[in-house]
Amino acid sequence: GSCGTPASLLSHFPRMALLSPLTQVLLLVAVFAISALPTSKPLYTAAVAQHLARAPGPSVAQFKAETLQEFRGSAMMARDKGADLVVFPEFGMIDANTSNKCLLRDVVTPYCEELPPVGSNPCATARSNSSLYVPGASCIARDAGIVVAINMCGLQENGTHTKQYNSELVFSETGVVLAVYNKVHVFDHPCFDEPASPDLVTFNTSFGVEFGVFTCKDILFHDPAVTLASRGIRHFIFSNAIPGPVVQAAWSKLHGTTLIGSDGWAGDSGVWINGSRVSAVPKRDEDDVVTAIVYDY
């Protein structure tokens, strides 16, 4: 029922009449604020990693090894902040020069790796000195003990030729591949192929939440994200390189969802629930990790 007017509240607490008007107001504000707090239990803690684009190294192998080391540090930071899941940005595993000048397919190919099957555990069979992204990310997830989502260039055999995708890979706390998503609406057409039909991908977690997956430019189209939302998916991971967080906030508001967006632009990553940012804003001049508790509203 209604909480009533301040006067009616005062009638329930006669001693409040002895307090000054200002103190009465402050107490009433505190009561209303407490009553507005979420009463449901937290579902999980989400983290987004800001990873600033780097110049190419002396070799692709060295660039990959250094990138994996940086991702490992961010994943451990997310774990230490209590996160159950961390999302990394789009193009985080390609050097800045290549991702900005993707005019020829072969330019990005050295950074690409074969996509693993869902249910496999690349870390279990990885060489100890491997600098490959797939086993490296799998081992990062296992060692941090949290779900890890990365964006990379994925290779997939398709008859007589190989498809080259902008791919999102999700690994469980034990390093098992939970999901592989190939971006439906690519921006860099010379470098990446598009799936023949929309890739509708979800995955389930050990903490009981089902997530949908889409990437960057996908947010402007009905498939796959809106289709997944219309089917009842309410939590999404979103690696992207869109300047400004307005689009992420608007999409989350429009579809009544939680959007965990890791953005390649400094300071634009965050966690949104029903259009409201619930995480801090990451630092703009360095790699950073911000987190937010997601409640079951």
Short mmCIF file of C-alpha atoms in Angstrom, two decimals, residues 43 66 276 283:
data_model
loop_
_atom_site.label_atom_id
_atom_site.label_comp_id
_atom_site.label_asym_id
_atom_site.label_seq_id
_atom_site.Cartn_x
_atom_site.Cartn_y
_atom_site.Cartn_z
CA LEU A 43 22.63 -13.06 -9.76
CA GLU A 66 52.12 -9.84 -24.85
CA SER A 276 21.13 2.73 -16.71
CA LYS A 283 39.89 5.19 -16.77
#
